[in-house]
Amino acid sequence: MTLADDAITWFDQNARDLPWRQPDTTAWGVLVSEVMLQQTPVVRVEPAWRSWMTRWPTPADLAADPPSEAIRMWGRLGYPRRAMRLHACAVAMVERHGGRVPSDLEQLLALPGVGTYTGRAVATFAYGQRHPVVDTNVRRVVSRAVEGKPDAGPSTTAADLVAMAELLPEEPARAARASIAFMELGALVCVARSPRCPECPFEDVCAWRRNGSPALEGPSRKPQRYAGTDRQVRGLLLEVLRHATGPVPRQRLDLVWNDDVQRARALAGLVEDGLVEPLDAEVFVLAGDAPRVPPQSL
DNA sequence: TACGCGTGGGC
DNA sequence: TGCCCAAGCGT
């Protein structure tokens, strides 16, 4: 039995029943779930995904609405640039692919917001192709079970893709199952802190365990601060704009943060990123929310 | 490669 | 409102 076999057997008995794993889920549904899951936990994604798919069942449905609606529907999932990119992605799919999610990996990777992980995940989970799909969970599982190290590097490398590719079964459908099984194992059992090794199908063969489960030596990664950062200020500004029904005067935005310099920088950043549009120097809206100027009638 | 980018929950 | 972590991406 290979690691992939053991992982699949475990997955068959322990997989969570997530809506985007239902067999009738469209490629668009898979793509939306993958983008929402970028850095956001499953429990928060689940209701958001259901609402999103009900409102926009196809890429063309989303592309027909302004980005502001996507940003609002995104709610508090975090990193709202993802909502912008998902909207831009829908527009690109309408323009380039007839409103369909492409199955070709190169075409997927060319879409806004679709990177190494997401492109491979869609090609694999929506279209059943055989690609290594490597996320933070897979990196940690492979790092421990195969390489005997307590944790993986901070981002996916070409070497990570090769390492995972070597573990995949030949048959594409089974390779896809192996990838989702490794991910689930990393999410539920081989977790970052306090892994549940007694529940792990790799317990007897795990190289990290055989090494005595050594702890990480140096400081793992830089702690990500939030309080007092531009990120926090951007979040506060955007929250006001999300809930606004009309144009928002600068005065109202001034209330969310008292450091003028930082607040101005954060707002400029939101404009720069295309999340916010200035109607003039003193009035702002979410991107795409600018009042439509009716055609001049004579 | 390293950094910036939201938000919330577990401990 | 401390620290760490969560199915990354774009620059």
mmCIF file of C-alpha atoms (C1' of nucleotides) in Angstrom:
data_model
loop_
_atom_site.group_PDB
_atom_site.id
_atom_site.type_symbol
_atom_site.label_atom_id
_atom_site.label_comp_id
_atom_site.label_asym_id
_atom_site.label_seq_id
_atom_site.Cartn_x
_atom_site.Cartn_y
_atom_site.Cartn_z
ATOM 1 C CA MET A 1 0.000 0.000 0.000
ATOM 2 C CA THR A 2 1.217 3.472 -0.879
ATOM 3 C CA LEU A 3 0.730 6.658 1.062
ATOM 4 C CA ALA A 4 -1.844 7.713 -1.528
ATOM 5 C CA ASP A 5 -3.786 4.479 -1.028
ATOM 6 C CA ASP A 6 -3.809 4.927 2.737
ATOM 7 C CA ALA A 7 -4.838 8.565 2.421
ATOM 8 C CA ILE A 8 -7.717 7.718 0.105
ATOM 9 C CA THR A 9 -8.972 4.956 2.394
ATOM 10 C CA TRP A 10 -8.879 7.367 5.312
ATOM 11 C CA PHE A 11 -10.569 10.095 3.263
ATOM 12 C CA ASP A 12 -13.408 7.788 2.248
ATOM 13 C CA GLN A 13 -14.296 7.366 5.918
ATOM 14 C CA ASN A 14 -13.480 10.813 7.296
ATOM 15 C CA ALA A 15 -14.065 13.435 4.619
ATOM 16 C CA ARG A 16 -16.216 16.401 5.553
ATOM 17 C CA ASP A 17 -19.447 16.804 3.669
ATOM 18 C CA LEU A 18 -18.750 20.168 2.034
ATOM 19 C CA PRO A 19 -21.192 21.586 -0.512
ATOM 20 C CA TRP A 20 -18.615 22.186 -3.245
ATOM 21 C CA ARG A 21 -17.690 18.489 -3.043
ATOM 22 C CA GLN A 22 -21.137 17.389 -4.194
ATOM 23 C CA PRO A 23 -20.872 15.602 -7.544
ATOM 24 C CA ASP A 24 -23.178 18.073 -9.284
ATOM 25 C CA THR A 25 -20.985 21.072 -8.436
ATOM 26 C CA THR A 26 -19.999 23.032 -11.545
ATOM 27 C CA ALA A 27 -16.445 24.050 -12.398
ATOM 28 C CA TRP A 28 -17.512 27.592 -11.529
ATOM 29 C CA GLY A 29 -18.623 26.377 -8.109
ATOM 30 C CA VAL A 30 -15.261 24.712 -7.567
ATOM 31 C CA LEU A 31 -13.417 27.850 -8.666
ATOM 32 C CA VAL A 32 -15.448 30.078 -6.360
ATOM 33 C CA SER A 33 -14.796 27.751 -3.425
ATOM 34 C CA GLU A 34 -11.060 27.674 -4.101
ATOM 35 C CA VAL A 35 -10.784 31.453 -4.232
ATOM 36 C CA MET A 36 -12.857 31.882 -1.074
ATOM 37 C CA LEU A 37 -10.709 29.297 0.699
ATOM 38 C CA GLN A 38 -7.514 31.218 0.000
ATOM 39 C CA GLN A 39 -6.567 32.087 3.583
ATOM 40 C CA THR A 40 -10.134 31.851 4.917
ATOM 41 C CA PRO A 41 -11.308 28.902 7.078
ATOM 42 C CA VAL A 42 -13.917 26.472 5.767
ATOM 43 C CA VAL A 43 -16.508 27.298 8.428
ATOM 44 C CA ARG A 44 -16.708 30.890 7.236
ATOM 45 C CA VAL A 45 -16.633 30.033 3.556
ATOM 46 C CA GLU A 46 -19.512 27.590 3.558
ATOM 47 C CA PRO A 47 -22.448 30.003 3.992
ATOM 48 C CA ALA A 48 -20.789 32.632 1.786
ATOM 49 C CA TRP A 49 -20.311 30.089 -0.995
ATOM 50 C CA ARG A 50 -23.996 29.078 -0.874
ATOM 51 C CA SER A 51 -25.150 32.696 -1.098
ATOM 52 C CA TRP A 52 -22.708 33.490 -3.882
ATOM 53 C CA MET A 53 -23.695 30.499 -6.003
ATOM 54 C CA THR A 54 -27.390 31.219 -5.543
ATOM 55 C CA ARG A 55 -26.953 34.773 -6.747
ATOM 56 C CA TRP A 56 -24.434 34.070 -9.490
ATOM 57 C CA PRO A 57 -24.811 30.482 -10.743
ATOM 58 C CA THR A 58 -22.523 31.123 -13.728
ATOM 59 C CA PRO A 59 -19.551 33.371 -14.533
ATOM 60 C CA ALA A 60 -21.759 35.358 -16.927
ATOM 61 C CA ASP A 61 -24.181 36.151 -14.099
ATOM 62 C CA LEU A 62 -21.397 37.650 -12.026
ATOM 63 C CA ALA A 63 -19.805 39.451 -14.972
ATOM 64 C CA ALA A 64 -23.125 41.190 -15.651
ATOM 65 C CA ASP A 65 -23.071 42.883 -12.238
ATOM 66 C CA PRO A 66 -20.626 45.590 -11.124
ATOM 67 C CA PRO A 67 -17.599 44.700 -8.958
ATOM 68 C CA SER A 68 -19.214 46.562 -6.045
ATOM 69 C CA GLU A 69 -21.850 43.852 -5.772
ATOM 70 C CA ALA A 70 -19.151 41.190 -5.572
ATOM 71 C CA ILE A 71 -17.360 43.154 -2.858
ATOM 72 C CA ARG A 72 -20.594 43.432 -0.876
ATOM 73 C CA MET A 73 -21.431 39.757 -1.253
ATOM 74 C CA TRP A 74 -17.911 38.921 -0.154
ATOM 75 C CA GLY A 75 -18.886 40.243 3.246
ATOM 76 C CA ARG A 76 -16.298 39.613 5.926
ATOM 77 C CA LEU A 77 -14.362 36.792 4.302
ATOM 78 C CA GLY A 78 -11.295 39.019 4.304
ATOM 79 C CA TYR A 79 -8.866 40.069 1.586
ATOM 80 C CA PRO A 80 -11.583 41.696 -0.532
ATOM 81 C CA ARG A 81 -9.183 42.053 -3.440
ATOM 82 C CA ARG A 82 -10.114 38.412 -3.997
ATOM 83 C CA ALA A 83 -13.700 39.487 -4.698
ATOM 84 C CA MET A 84 -12.426 42.009 -7.216
ATOM 85 C CA ARG A 85 -10.261 39.416 -8.910
ATOM 86 C CA LEU A 86 -13.060 36.851 -8.954
ATOM 87 C CA HIS A 87 -15.243 39.404 -10.685
ATOM 88 C CA ALA A 88 -12.466 40.215 -13.143
ATOM 89 C CA CYS A 89 -11.992 36.492 -13.618
ATOM 90 C CA ALA A 90 -15.678 36.093 -14.514
ATOM 91 C CA VAL A 91 -15.401 38.933 -17.023
ATOM 92 C CA ALA A 92 -12.275 37.370 -18.527
ATOM 93 C CA MET A 93 -13.999 34.002 -18.860
ATOM 94 C CA VAL A 94 -16.900 35.625 -20.684
ATOM 95 C CA GLU A 95 -14.507 37.432 -23.015
ATOM 96 C CA ARG A 96 -12.019 34.640 -23.644
ATOM 97 C CA HIS A 97 -13.885 31.394 -23.041
ATOM 98 C CA GLY A 98 -17.523 31.955 -23.879
ATOM 99 C CA GLY A 99 -18.475 32.253 -20.232
ATOM 100 C CA ARG A 100 -17.103 28.842 -19.299
ATOM 101 C CA VAL A 101 -14.370 27.923 -16.865
ATOM 102 C CA PRO A 102 -11.487 26.697 -19.031
ATOM 103 C CA SER A 103 -10.153 23.207 -18.373
ATOM 104 C CA ASP A 104 -6.683 23.907 -19.711
ATOM 105 C CA LEU A 105 -4.212 24.651 -16.931
ATOM 106 C CA GLU A 106 -2.373 27.341 -18.874
ATOM 107 C CA GLN A 107 -5.633 29.160 -19.565
ATOM 108 C CA LEU A 108 -6.675 28.827 -15.938
ATOM 109 C CA LEU A 109 -3.384 30.272 -14.707
ATOM 110 C CA ALA A 110 -3.830 33.270 -17.018
ATOM 111 C CA LEU A 111 -7.031 34.280 -15.196
ATOM 112 C CA PRO A 112 -7.024 36.996 -12.500
ATOM 113 C CA GLY A 113 -6.738 35.589 -8.987
ATOM 114 C CA VAL A 114 -5.830 32.104 -10.204
ATOM 115 C CA GLY A 115 -2.346 31.063 -9.137
ATOM 116 C CA THR A 116 -0.382 27.849 -8.868
ATOM 117 C CA TYR A 117 -2.630 26.277 -6.279
ATOM 118 C CA THR A 118 -6.044 27.409 -7.523
ATOM 119 C CA GLY A 119 -5.388 26.623 -11.180
ATOM 120 C CA ARG A 120 -4.288 23.096 -10.388
ATOM 121 C CA ALA A 121 -7.120 22.603 -7.936
ATOM 122 C CA VAL A 122 -9.739 23.534 -10.549
ATOM 123 C CA ALA A 123 -8.125 21.440 -13.290
ATOM 124 C CA THR A 124 -7.985 18.511 -10.887
ATOM 125 C CA PHE A 125 -11.173 18.708 -8.824
ATOM 126 C CA ALA A 126 -13.490 20.115 -11.486
ATOM 127 C CA TYR A 127 -12.095 18.383 -14.541
ATOM 128 C CA GLY A 128 -10.442 15.269 -13.140
ATOM 129 C CA GLN A 129 -7.009 15.955 -14.595
ATOM 130 C CA ARG A 130 -3.836 14.585 -13.074
ATOM 131 C CA HIS A 131 -1.817 17.404 -11.533
ATOM 132 C CA PRO A 132 -0.061 17.756 -8.209
ATOM 133 C CA VAL A 133 -2.208 20.085 -6.101
ATOM 134 C CA VAL A 134 -0.081 21.563 -3.365
ATOM 135 C CA ASP A 135 -1.395 23.841 -0.657
ATOM 136 C CA THR A 136 -0.214 24.528 2.866
ATOM 137 C CA ASN A 137 -1.804 21.297 4.130
ATOM 138 C CA VAL A 138 -0.182 19.113 1.508
ATOM 139 C CA ARG A 139 3.192 20.751 2.105
ATOM 140 C CA ARG A 140 2.963 20.045 5.819
ATOM 141 C CA VAL A 141 1.851 16.426 5.394
ATOM 142 C CA VAL A 142 4.560 15.618 2.840
ATOM 143 C CA SER A 143 7.158 17.493 4.829
ATOM 144 C CA ARG A 144 6.410 15.435 7.922
ATOM 145 C CA ALA A 145 5.472 12.021 6.580
ATOM 146 C CA VAL A 146 8.018 11.838 3.768
ATOM 147 C CA GLU A 147 10.832 14.203 4.659
ATOM 148 C CA GLY A 148 10.681 13.881 8.432
ATOM 149 C CA LYS A 149 10.672 17.620 8.993
ATOM 150 C CA PRO A 150 8.334 19.290 11.501
ATOM 151 C CA ASP A 151 6.972 21.764 8.987
ATOM 152 C CA ALA A 152 7.205 22.962 5.413
ATOM 153 C CA GLY A 153 8.500 26.134 3.847
ATOM 154 C CA PRO A 154 6.362 29.253 3.667
ATOM 155 C CA SER A 155 5.312 28.880 0.033
ATOM 156 C CA THR A 156 4.991 26.254 -2.648
ATOM 157 C CA THR A 157 8.113 25.611 -4.713
ATOM 158 C CA ALA A 158 8.729 23.643 -7.883
ATOM 159 C CA ALA A 159 10.336 20.975 -5.715
ATOM 160 C CA ASP A 160 7.085 20.662 -3.710
ATOM 161 C CA LEU A 161 5.158 20.009 -6.913
ATOM 162 C CA VAL A 162 7.639 17.344 -7.983
ATOM 163 C CA ALA A 163 7.546 15.695 -4.566
ATOM 164 C CA MET A 164 3.763 15.488 -4.623
ATOM 165 C CA ALA A 165 3.663 14.361 -8.247
ATOM 166 C CA GLU A 166 5.744 11.342 -7.291
ATOM 167 C CA LEU A 167 3.180 10.308 -4.701
ATOM 168 C CA LEU A 168 0.201 10.446 -7.084
ATOM 169 C CA PRO A 169 -1.407 7.307 -8.505
ATOM 170 C CA GLU A 170 -1.329 7.000 -12.287
ATOM 171 C CA GLU A 171 -5.061 7.045 -12.879
ATOM 172 C CA PRO A 172 -6.221 10.686 -13.008
ATOM 173 C CA ALA A 173 -9.424 10.189 -11.017
ATOM 174 C CA ARG A 174 -7.514 8.432 -8.273
ATOM 175 C CA ALA A 175 -4.755 11.036 -8.352
ATOM 176 C CA ALA A 176 -7.373 13.718 -7.794
ATOM 177 C CA ARG A 177 -8.735 11.750 -4.861
ATOM 178 C CA ALA A 178 -5.245 11.416 -3.413
ATOM 179 C CA SER A 179 -4.700 15.171 -3.574
ATOM 180 C CA ILE A 180 -7.945 16.019 -1.806
ATOM 181 C CA ALA A 181 -7.187 13.291 0.733
ATOM 182 C CA PHE A 182 -3.765 14.778 1.554
ATOM 183 C CA MET A 183 -5.360 18.195 1.931
ATOM 184 C CA GLU A 184 -8.065 16.872 4.226
ATOM 185 C CA LEU A 185 -5.490 15.005 6.275
ATOM 186 C CA GLY A 186 -3.545 18.212 6.766
ATOM 187 C CA ALA A 187 -6.693 20.131 7.655
ATOM 188 C CA LEU A 188 -8.113 17.637 10.169
ATOM 189 C CA VAL A 189 -5.282 15.446 11.514
ATOM 190 C CA CYS A 190 -1.805 16.594 10.549
ATOM 191 C CA VAL A 191 -2.540 20.119 11.723
ATOM 192 C CA ALA A 192 0.100 22.745 12.403
ATOM 193 C CA ARG A 193 -0.154 22.678 16.177
ATOM 194 C CA SER A 194 -0.922 19.537 18.179
ATOM 195 C CA PRO A 195 -1.292 17.035 15.329
ATOM 196 C CA ARG A 196 -3.571 14.080 16.108
ATOM 197 C CA CYS A 197 -1.061 11.382 15.216
ATOM 198 C CA PRO A 198 -3.039 8.488 16.780
ATOM 199 C CA GLU A 199 -5.773 9.168 14.213
ATOM 200 C CA CYS A 200 -3.379 9.394 11.282
ATOM 201 C CA PRO A 201 -3.217 6.659 8.646
ATOM 202 C CA PHE A 202 0.478 7.468 8.248
ATOM 203 C CA GLU A 203 1.292 6.994 11.938
ATOM 204 C CA ASP A 204 3.381 3.874 11.447
ATOM 205 C CA VAL A 205 5.326 5.133 8.444
ATOM 206 C CA CYS A 206 5.646 8.855 9.183
ATOM 207 C CA ALA A 207 9.300 9.906 8.938
ATOM 208 C CA TRP A 208 8.746 12.789 11.349
ATOM 209 C CA ARG A 209 7.367 10.423 14.003
ATOM 210 C CA ARG A 210 10.199 7.991 13.488
ATOM 211 C CA ASN A 211 12.546 10.886 14.085
ATOM 212 C CA GLY A 212 10.857 11.490 17.413
ATOM 213 C CA SER A 213 8.626 14.345 16.237
ATOM 214 C CA PRO A 214 11.300 17.028 16.599
ATOM 215 C CA ALA A 215 10.048 20.547 17.136
ATOM 216 C CA LEU A 216 10.805 23.418 14.835
ATOM 217 C CA GLU A 217 14.211 24.930 15.561
ATOM 218 C CA GLY A 218 14.239 28.595 14.699
ATOM 219 C CA PRO A 219 11.376 31.037 14.650
ATOM 220 C CA SER A 220 9.013 29.649 12.024
ATOM 221 C CA ARG A 221 7.750 32.729 10.275
ATOM 222 C CA LYS A 222 7.217 36.365 10.881
ATOM 223 C CA PRO A 223 4.240 37.057 13.081
ATOM 224 C CA GLN A 224 1.611 38.865 11.075
ATOM 225 C CA ARG A 225 0.446 41.939 12.876
ATOM 226 C CA TYR A 226 -2.908 43.500 12.248
ATOM 227 C CA ALA A 227 -3.827 46.020 14.922
ATOM 228 C CA GLY A 228 -2.747 49.459 13.812
ATOM 229 C CA THR A 229 -1.723 48.433 10.308
ATOM 230 C CA ASP A 230 -2.941 49.859 7.023
ATOM 231 C CA ARG A 231 -4.779 46.582 6.583
ATOM 232 C CA GLN A 232 -6.950 47.328 9.561
ATOM 233 C CA VAL A 233 -7.680 50.834 8.325
ATOM 234 C CA ARG A 234 -8.538 49.557 4.855
ATOM 235 C CA GLY A 235 -10.921 47.085 6.462
ATOM 236 C CA LEU A 236 -12.631 49.843 8.413
ATOM 237 C CA LEU A 237 -12.951 52.107 5.375
ATOM 238 C CA LEU A 238 -14.291 49.329 3.214
ATOM 239 C CA GLU A 239 -16.835 48.332 5.828
ATOM 240 C CA VAL A 240 -18.359 51.801 5.641
ATOM 241 C CA LEU A 241 -18.430 51.733 1.844
ATOM 242 C CA ARG A 242 -19.905 48.218 1.740
ATOM 243 C CA HIS A 243 -22.892 49.273 3.771
ATOM 244 C CA ALA A 244 -23.421 52.573 2.009
ATOM 245 C CA THR A 245 -26.295 52.809 -0.433
ATOM 246 C CA GLY A 246 -25.000 55.926 -2.123
ATOM 247 C CA PRO A 247 -21.834 57.984 -2.497
ATOM 248 C CA VAL A 248 -19.898 58.422 0.749
ATOM 249 C CA PRO A 249 -18.476 61.836 1.660
ATOM 250 C CA ARG A 250 -14.906 61.902 2.929
ATOM 251 C CA GLN A 251 -16.138 63.263 6.235
ATOM 252 C CA ARG A 252 -17.800 59.978 6.988
ATOM 253 C CA LEU A 253 -14.644 58.039 6.236
ATOM 254 C CA ASP A 254 -12.677 60.361 8.505
ATOM 255 C CA LEU A 255 -14.528 58.904 11.469
ATOM 256 C CA VAL A 256 -13.091 55.408 11.220
ATOM 257 C CA TRP A 257 -9.450 56.270 12.013
ATOM 258 C CA ASN A 258 -7.959 59.319 13.598
ATOM 259 C CA ASP A 259 -4.476 59.264 12.046
ATOM 260 C CA ASP A 260 -4.946 61.482 8.976
ATOM 261 C CA VAL A 261 -1.801 60.364 7.222
ATOM 262 C CA GLN A 262 -2.450 56.675 7.646
ATOM 263 C CA ARG A 263 -6.121 56.993 6.758
ATOM 264 C CA ALA A 264 -5.295 58.868 3.569
ATOM 265 C CA ARG A 265 -2.698 56.284 2.661
ATOM 266 C CA ALA A 266 -5.145 53.444 3.220
ATOM 267 C CA LEU A 267 -7.835 55.105 1.138
ATOM 268 C CA ALA A 268 -5.377 55.834 -1.656
ATOM 269 C CA GLY A 269 -4.388 52.180 -1.549
ATOM 270 C CA LEU A 270 -7.988 51.058 -1.934
ATOM 271 C CA VAL A 271 -8.361 53.351 -4.940
ATOM 272 C CA GLU A 272 -5.065 52.116 -6.336
ATOM 273 C CA ASP A 273 -6.256 48.513 -6.000
ATOM 274 C CA GLY A 274 -9.497 49.312 -7.798
ATOM 275 C CA LEU A 275 -11.738 48.552 -4.835
ATOM 276 C CA VAL A 276 -12.846 52.162 -4.409
ATOM 277 C CA GLU A 277 -13.569 54.923 -6.903
ATOM 278 C CA PRO A 278 -13.372 58.630 -6.159
ATOM 279 C CA LEU A 279 -16.313 60.477 -7.715
ATOM 280 C CA ASP A 280 -14.410 63.638 -6.930
ATOM 281 C CA ALA A 281 -11.869 64.642 -4.294
ATOM 282 C CA GLU A 282 -14.452 64.447 -1.502
ATOM 283 C CA VAL A 283 -16.832 61.636 -2.437
ATOM 284 C CA PHE A 284 -16.185 57.912 -2.779
ATOM 285 C CA VAL A 285 -18.011 54.751 -3.818
ATOM 286 C CA LEU A 286 -17.263 51.075 -4.141
ATOM 287 C CA ALA A 287 -15.862 50.261 -7.586
ATOM 288 C CA GLY A 288 -18.666 50.161 -10.111
ATOM 289 C CA ASP A 289 -21.120 51.959 -7.855
ATOM 290 C CA ALA A 290 -20.789 55.287 -9.620
ATOM 291 C CA PRO A 291 -24.239 56.576 -10.494
ATOM 292 C CA ARG A 292 -25.007 55.848 -14.124
ATOM 293 C CA VAL A 293 -25.210 58.944 -16.210
ATOM 294 C CA PRO A 294 -28.268 58.488 -18.411
ATOM 295 C CA PRO A 295 -27.689 59.013 -22.124
ATOM 296 C CA GLN A 296 -28.221 62.623 -23.005
ATOM 297 C CA SER A 297 -31.790 63.071 -24.043
ATOM 298 C CA LEU A 298 -32.639 65.933 -26.297
ATOM 299 C "C1'" DT B 1 12.211 36.033 -2.334
ATOM 300 C "C1'" DA B 2 9.693 38.843 0.730
ATOM 301 C "C1'" DC B 3 6.103 41.545 1.479
ATOM 302 C "C1'" DG B 4 1.252 43.437 1.754
ATOM 303 C "C1'" DC B 5 -3.182 42.103 1.799
ATOM 304 C "C1'" DG B 6 -8.733 41.089 6.187
ATOM 305 C "C1'" DT B 7 -10.948 38.745 9.469
ATOM 306 C "C1'" DG B 8 -11.917 35.768 13.162
ATOM 307 C "C1'" DG B 9 -11.178 31.776 16.258
ATOM 308 C "C1'" DG B 10 -8.304 28.742 19.338
ATOM 309 C "C1'" DC B 11 -5.376 28.783 23.012
ATOM 310 C "C1'" DT C 1 -6.226 43.755 20.543
ATOM 311 C "C1'" DG C 2 -1.203 38.588 22.732
ATOM 312 C "C1'" DC C 3 0.322 34.987 19.392
ATOM 313 C "C1'" DC C 4 -0.550 31.735 15.854
ATOM 314 C "C1'" DC C 5 -3.048 30.047 12.234
ATOM 315 C "C1'" DA C 6 -6.340 29.618 8.030
ATOM 316 C "C1'" DA C 7 -7.448 25.323 0.519
ATOM 317 C "C1'" DG C 8 -2.680 32.040 -1.755
ATOM 318 C "C1'" DC C 9 -2.020 35.726 -5.055
ATOM 319 C "C1'" DG C 10 0.382 39.518 -7.284
ATOM 320 C "C1'" DT C 11 4.211 42.383 -7.359
#
